[in-house]
């Protein structure tokens, strides 16, 4: 009971002390405010980055294995991969046959070509050669019209499906279905438009909405196939364990490649997981650097609070003497000053969080998606109270240890 | 009950030289006594008052308050004793400047851990007792010196202490106001309180019924006065 009342009293004193020294309080909290804005902004930015990355890669599916000539992420010598033979369409057919009819194998490749409709031209559009199986290895679906069919692929038809950004840029409000556009030097008929996917474009990732899909057979005919290496997106049969299936794919690929047992793989297995992992590693480092910088600013803020608490204790030495004379124990004095420093920091933290909403909004407009989430707010406020307790501790301890007689006679 | 001091000595270290402020002081004070402690400056009366008020402990000797030896207690235990058994009235009032009358008087009860409703009742009673019921929400700087000292007395009374310890309670007041304050003490004594005045003014000391004079850290005289003094 007495502890609770003691806390209420300590809170009252803390608030009164803050009110009594407004200008000083504001200046002191400035350090904390800046620190907390830094904390929240760093975490918000990291969160936004990670979310939009995950959102965009999730289109590709985490149960899909990609076989390609090069690994997506590699360490060491690039030249060890350079002399690997290409993966061609025949390889994909062989692999599909060996994996059985339940597994899906979709060979794709992309190139950059100018795309034109009437007077609208997009230079360097990403043109992707793929098959009807694209729908099975990706979560992308047409918004209207249809996707490519096996028939389109077999007969090398000049049809295409547009990403939603492509459609906007080329057609504006015009209905694109059955319109002819030029891809490279040939005319293609638009048969469908994909749903919006979101993009990871801001850090060099693929922008799925500005792609244009054509049959892979037509792709080879138009843009050449001899020096191309395709990537095979492979989906495990329903119910299969993805890790087991990966072994199977490696084994079958070695057969396709006619590798002897002592030869290394001359192809690479890529997975979303490894991409995510690499991304998380990079994010971890970025976050750590961000937190270190943030930590320094919070430390500086904390030193400011500690300084002001020393001043506060000195100024109120006489008051401490009075309180002790009428029966305040050391713990009560300690509590009083700890609460005061925590309140200073909590107020600073709250202002910092409020400002961070503005900063996040600005980042959102200018750089990338970012929004302050509740857990971040809670973390920020907890951190500010912790800074208050830590930086207030030595001054509060000193106050609690004052000799009552000396304190009482201090002027 | 009351208090008993037995061969109390207090030595301070000052620049590595021991200063003997009290050199063996012994006396008893019974309940409801009205005692003045007198002596010139440097006689050790401040030191004695600190020890009796449990703000300090003797270097040697024993101090028994209400039957309990308090001469070797730690700081927090002394704080508890001060809270429960001692009511201080200081020359300079020593009120919290930023708090109103009610809160100043309530403060010892907060440290005693009483519930808000009980604190309110006791504090209001104590404030009414010193005649400041209409000044409850005033701050010390809105009050006269005499009123401030009344607030201090109310604060000292509020936890129903064993002793009221008044250190030069009229030292900062004009003589008329000082006389009023002494009337308050007289009345409190008549109600059964034990009162200890530390003073060097004869007219203040004359209110007490017993006078202990200190000189150079020793008791020079300890005499009972006639009621009519």
PDB file of N, CA, C and O in Angstrom, chain A residues 313 320 324 330 333-334 337 394-403:
ATOM      1  N   UNK A 313      19.039  18.056  -8.298  1.00  0.00           N
ATOM      2  CA  UNK A 313      19.306  17.540  -6.947  1.00  0.00           C
ATOM      3  C   UNK A 313      19.983  18.608  -6.108  1.00  0.00           C
ATOM      4  O   UNK A 313      19.610  18.848  -4.952  1.00  0.00           O
ATOM      5  N   UNK A 320      15.263  18.182   0.004  1.00  0.00           N
ATOM      6  CA  UNK A 320      15.555  16.785   0.351  1.00  0.00           C
ATOM      7  C   UNK A 320      15.756  16.667   1.861  1.00  0.00           C
ATOM      8  O   UNK A 320      15.269  15.730   2.504  1.00  0.00           O
ATOM      9  N   UNK A 324      13.624  14.374   4.331  1.00  0.00           N
ATOM     10  CA  UNK A 324      14.256  13.351   5.168  1.00  0.00           C
ATOM     11  C   UNK A 324      13.940  13.580   6.642  1.00  0.00           C
ATOM     12  O   UNK A 324      13.688  12.640   7.391  1.00  0.00           O
ATOM     13  N   UNK A 330      15.485   6.593   2.213  1.00  0.00           N
ATOM     14  CA  UNK A 330      16.323   6.763   1.024  1.00  0.00           C
ATOM     15  C   UNK A 330      15.602   6.339  -0.233  1.00  0.00           C
ATOM     16  O   UNK A 330      15.691   6.981  -1.269  1.00  0.00           O
ATOM     17  N   UNK A 333      13.313   8.997  -1.688  1.00  0.00           N
ATOM     18  CA  UNK A 333      14.025  10.073  -2.401  1.00  0.00           C
ATOM     19  C   UNK A 333      14.524   9.567  -3.757  1.00  0.00           C
ATOM     20  O   UNK A 333      14.382  10.230  -4.784  1.00  0.00           O
ATOM     21  N   UNK A 334      15.088   8.355  -3.727  1.00  0.00           N
ATOM     22  CA  UNK A 334      15.588   7.746  -4.970  1.00  0.00           C
ATOM     23  C   UNK A 334      14.468   7.668  -6.000  1.00  0.00           C
ATOM     24  O   UNK A 334      14.606   8.081  -7.151  1.00  0.00           O
ATOM     25  N   UNK A 337      13.422  11.079  -7.596  1.00  0.00           N
ATOM     26  CA  UNK A 337      14.260  11.639  -8.657  1.00  0.00           C
ATOM     27  C   UNK A 337      14.308  10.736  -9.888  1.00  0.00           C
ATOM     28  O   UNK A 337      14.396  11.220 -11.012  1.00  0.00           O
ATOM     29  N   UNK A 394      22.339   7.900 -11.085  1.00  0.00           N
ATOM     30  CA  UNK A 394      23.446   8.410 -10.252  1.00  0.00           C
ATOM     31  C   UNK A 394      23.022   9.666  -9.492  1.00  0.00           C
ATOM     32  O   UNK A 394      23.211   9.750  -8.268  1.00  0.00           O
ATOM     33  N   UNK A 395      22.396  10.660 -10.172  1.00  0.00           N
ATOM     34  CA  UNK A 395      21.927  11.830  -9.401  1.00  0.00           C
ATOM     35  C   UNK A 395      20.933  11.435  -8.301  1.00  0.00           C
ATOM     36  O   UNK A 395      21.033  11.944  -7.171  1.00  0.00           O
ATOM     37  N   UNK A 396      20.010  10.545  -8.620  1.00  0.00           N
ATOM     38  CA  UNK A 396      18.995  10.152  -7.640  1.00  0.00           C
ATOM     39  C   UNK A 396      19.642   9.422  -6.463  1.00  0.00           C
ATOM     40  O   UNK A 396      19.281   9.625  -5.307  1.00  0.00           O
ATOM     41  N   UNK A 397      20.614   8.584  -6.803  1.00  0.00           N
ATOM     42  CA  UNK A 397      21.335   7.857  -5.760  1.00  0.00           C
ATOM     43  C   UNK A 397      22.033   8.832  -4.831  1.00  0.00           C
ATOM     44  O   UNK A 397      21.957   8.730  -3.605  1.00  0.00           O
ATOM     45  N   UNK A 398      22.680   9.834  -5.443  1.00  0.00           N
ATOM     46  CA  UNK A 398      23.376  10.838  -4.655  1.00  0.00           C
ATOM     47  C   UNK A 398      22.385  11.571  -3.740  1.00  0.00           C
ATOM     48  O   UNK A 398      22.659  11.795  -2.560  1.00  0.00           O
ATOM     49  N   UNK A 399      21.230  11.910  -4.298  1.00  0.00           N
ATOM     50  CA  UNK A 399      20.209  12.618  -3.506  1.00  0.00           C
ATOM     51  C   UNK A 399      19.772  11.769  -2.320  1.00  0.00           C
ATOM     52  O   UNK A 399      19.644  12.250  -1.200  1.00  0.00           O
ATOM     53  N   UNK A 400      19.578  10.468  -2.587  1.00  0.00           N
ATOM     54  CA  UNK A 400      19.056   9.608  -1.530  1.00  0.00           C
ATOM     55  C   UNK A 400      20.075   9.415  -0.409  1.00  0.00           C
ATOM     56  O   UNK A 400      19.720   9.101   0.710  1.00  0.00           O
ATOM     57  N   UNK A 401      21.350   9.628  -0.738  1.00  0.00           N
ATOM     58  CA  UNK A 401      22.410   9.409   0.254  1.00  0.00           C
ATOM     59  C   UNK A 401      22.768  10.671   1.013  1.00  0.00           C
ATOM     60  O   UNK A 401      23.665  10.652   1.849  1.00  0.00           O
ATOM     61  N   UNK A 402      22.135  11.789   0.685  1.00  0.00           N
ATOM     62  CA  UNK A 402      22.485  13.041   1.371  1.00  0.00           C
ATOM     63  C   UNK A 402      22.252  12.894   2.870  1.00  0.00           C
ATOM     64  O   UNK A 402      21.283  12.286   3.305  1.00  0.00           O
ATOM     65  N   UNK A 403      23.158  13.502   3.625  1.00  0.00           N
ATOM     66  CA  UNK A 403      22.992  13.514   5.068  1.00  0.00           C
ATOM     67  C   UNK A 403      21.887  14.511   5.421  1.00  0.00           C
ATOM     68  O   UNK A 403      21.915  15.662   4.997  1.00  0.00           O
TER      69      UNK A 403
END
